[in-house]
CSV table of C-alpha atoms in Angstrom, one decimal:
chain,number,residue,atom,x,y,z
A,1,LEU,CA,-1.8,15.4,4.3
A,2,LEU,CA,-4.5,15.9,1.2
A,3,GLY,CA,-7.4,13.6,1.6
A,4,PRO,CA,-5.8,10.4,3.9
A,5,ARG,CA,-8.0,7.3,2.8
A,6,TYR,CA,-6.3,4.2,4.3
A,7,ILE,CA,-4.0,3.8,7.1
A,8,SER,CA,-1.9,0.6,8.6
A,9,PRO,CA,1.0,1.1,11.2
A,10,ALA,CA,4.5,0.5,11.4
A,11,PRO,CA,7.2,-0.8,12.7
A,12,ASN,CA,8.7,1.1,16.0
A,13,GLY,CA,5.0,2.6,16.3
A,14,GLY,CA,5.1,4.8,13.2
A,15,PHE,CA,2.0,4.7,10.5
A,16,VAL,CA,1.6,4.9,6.9
A,17,VAL,CA,-1.2,7.1,4.9
A,18,SER,CA,-2.6,6.5,1.4
A,19,GLU,CA,-3.5,9.8,-0.2
A,20,GLU,CA,-7.0,9.3,-2.2
A,21,CYS,CA,-5.0,10.1,-6.5
A,22,ARG,CA,-1.7,11.2,-4.4
A,23,ASP,CA,1.0,9.6,-2.4
A,24,VAL,CA,2.0,7.5,0.6
A,25,LYS,CA,3.1,8.6,3.0
A,26,VAL,CA,5.3,6.9,6.3
A,27,PHE,CA,5.1,8.8,9.1
A,28,THR,CA,7.7,8.0,12.3
A,29,SER,CA,6.5,7.3,15.7
A,30,SER,CA,6.4,11.3,17.1
A,31,ARG,CA,4.0,11.9,14.1
A,32,LYS,CA,7.2,13.5,11.9
A,33,LEU,CA,7.4,12.5,8.5
A,34,LEU,CA,9.4,10.0,7.4
A,35,CYS,CA,9.1,9.6,3.9
A,36,SER,CA,6.9,9.9,0.6
A,37,LEU,CA,6.6,6.9,-1.8
A,38,SER,CA,6.4,8.5,-4.7
A,39,SER,CA,9.3,10.3,-4.3
A,40,LYS,CA,11.5,7.6,-2.4
A,41,TYR,CA,11.0,5.2,-5.1
A,42,GLY,CA,10.3,7.4,-7.9
A,43,HIS,CA,7.1,6.0,-8.2
A,44,ARG,CA,4.0,7.1,-9.5
A,45,PHE,CA,0.8,5.8,-8.4
A,46,GLY,CA,-2.6,5.9,-9.7
A,47,ASN,CA,-5.1,6.0,-6.6
A,48,PRO,CA,-3.7,4.3,-3.9
A,49,ALA,CA,-6.0,3.4,-1.4
A,50,GLY,CA,-5.1,0.4,1.2
A,51,VAL,CA,-2.1,-0.4,2.5
A,52,CYS,CA,-0.4,-2.9,5.4
A,53,VAL,CA,3.8,-3.6,6.3
A,54,ASP,CA,4.5,-6.9,6.3
A,55,VAL,CA,7.0,-8.8,8.8
A,56,ASP,CA,9.7,-7.1,7.0
A,57,GLY,CA,9.0,-3.8,7.1
A,58,SER,CA,7.6,-3.7,3.2
A,59,ILE,CA,4.9,-1.7,2.9
A,60,LEU,CA,2.3,-3.2,0.2
A,61,VAL,CA,0.0,-0.6,-0.9
A,62,ALA,CA,-3.6,-1.8,-3.8
A,63,ASP,CA,-4.0,0.8,-6.4
A,64,GLU,CA,-8.0,1.0,-7.2
A,65,GLN,CA,-7.2,2.9,-10.8
A,66,ARG,CA,-3.8,0.8,-11.8
A,67,ARG,CA,-5.3,-2.6,-10.3
A,68,THR,CA,-2.3,-3.7,-9.0
A,69,VAL,CA,-0.6,-4.3,-5.0
A,70,HIS,CA,2.9,-2.9,-5.1
A,71,LEU,CA,5.4,-3.9,-3.0
A,72,PHE,CA,7.7,-1.2,-1.3
A,73,PRO,CA,10.5,-2.8,0.3
A,74,GLU,CA,13.2,-0.7,2.7
A,75,ARG,CA,15.5,-0.9,0.3
A,76,GLY,CA,15.4,-1.9,-3.7
A,77,SER,CA,12.9,-1.2,-5.6
A,78,PRO,CA,9.2,-1.8,-6.1
A,79,VAL,CA,8.0,-5.0,-7.0
A,80,CYS,CA,4.5,-5.9,-8.2
A,81,LEU,CA,2.9,-8.4,-6.8
A,82,VAL,CA,-0.5,-8.7,-8.2
A,83,SER,CA,-0.8,-7.5,-12.1
A,84,ALA,CA,-4.0,-9.5,-13.2
A,85,GLY,CA,-7.7,-10.5,-11.9
A,86,LEU,CA,-8.2,-7.5,-9.6
A,87,ARG,CA,-11.0,-5.0,-10.9
A,88,ARG,CA,-11.3,-2.8,-7.6
A,89,PRO,CA,-8.1,-3.2,-4.6
A,90,ALA,CA,-9.5,-1.4,-2.0
A,91,GLY,CA,-7.8,-2.5,1.2
A,92,VAL,CA,-5.2,-5.2,1.4
A,93,ALA,CA,-3.8,-7.4,4.9
A,94,CYS,CA,-0.8,-9.8,5.2
A,95,SER,CA,-0.3,-12.7,7.3
A,96,SER,CA,2.7,-13.9,8.9
A,97,PHE,CA,1.8,-17.3,7.2
A,98,GLY,CA,3.2,-15.1,3.3
A,99,HIS,CA,-0.3,-14.5,2.6
A,100,LEU,CA,-2.0,-11.7,0.8
A,101,PHE,CA,-5.6,-10.8,1.6
A,102,VAL,CA,-6.7,-8.1,-0.9
A,103,ALA,CA,-11.0,-7.0,-0.8
A,104,ASP,CA,-11.9,-6.4,-4.3
A,105,ALA,CA,-14.7,-3.6,-4.3
A,106,GLY,CA,-15.1,-4.5,-7.7
A,107,GLU,CA,-15.9,-7.8,-7.3
A,108,ASN,CA,-17.7,-7.8,-3.5
A,109,CYS,CA,-14.9,-10.3,-2.1
A,110,VAL,CA,-12.1,-10.5,-0.8
A,111,LYS,CA,-8.9,-12.7,-2.8
A,112,VAL,CA,-6.1,-14.5,-1.0
A,113,PHE,CA,-2.7,-14.8,-2.4
A,114,LYS,CA,0.6,-16.5,-1.6
């Protein structure tokens, strides 16, 4: 890993790690690299920060530089969930009730999206 930043557990005992100014990588429970999100989806990150995995196994990534939050489904194309209203999204978390929590370090607050 080059500059690991944030980490989140993933389904089946694996985990997801963001790398500063680079990529987001997914590992298996045996700590083997499963995939790189930029390679798998052809997505260019600015500065990936917080990561989490929702109840469907999709990976959510906050991008500090691009001021966005993207969802990366197991199958299909990435979806931009939040593209406005964030100054410096750092951490992300999702609830089983469909809420997305974003720690916005640029505004010193937590924003909640449904």
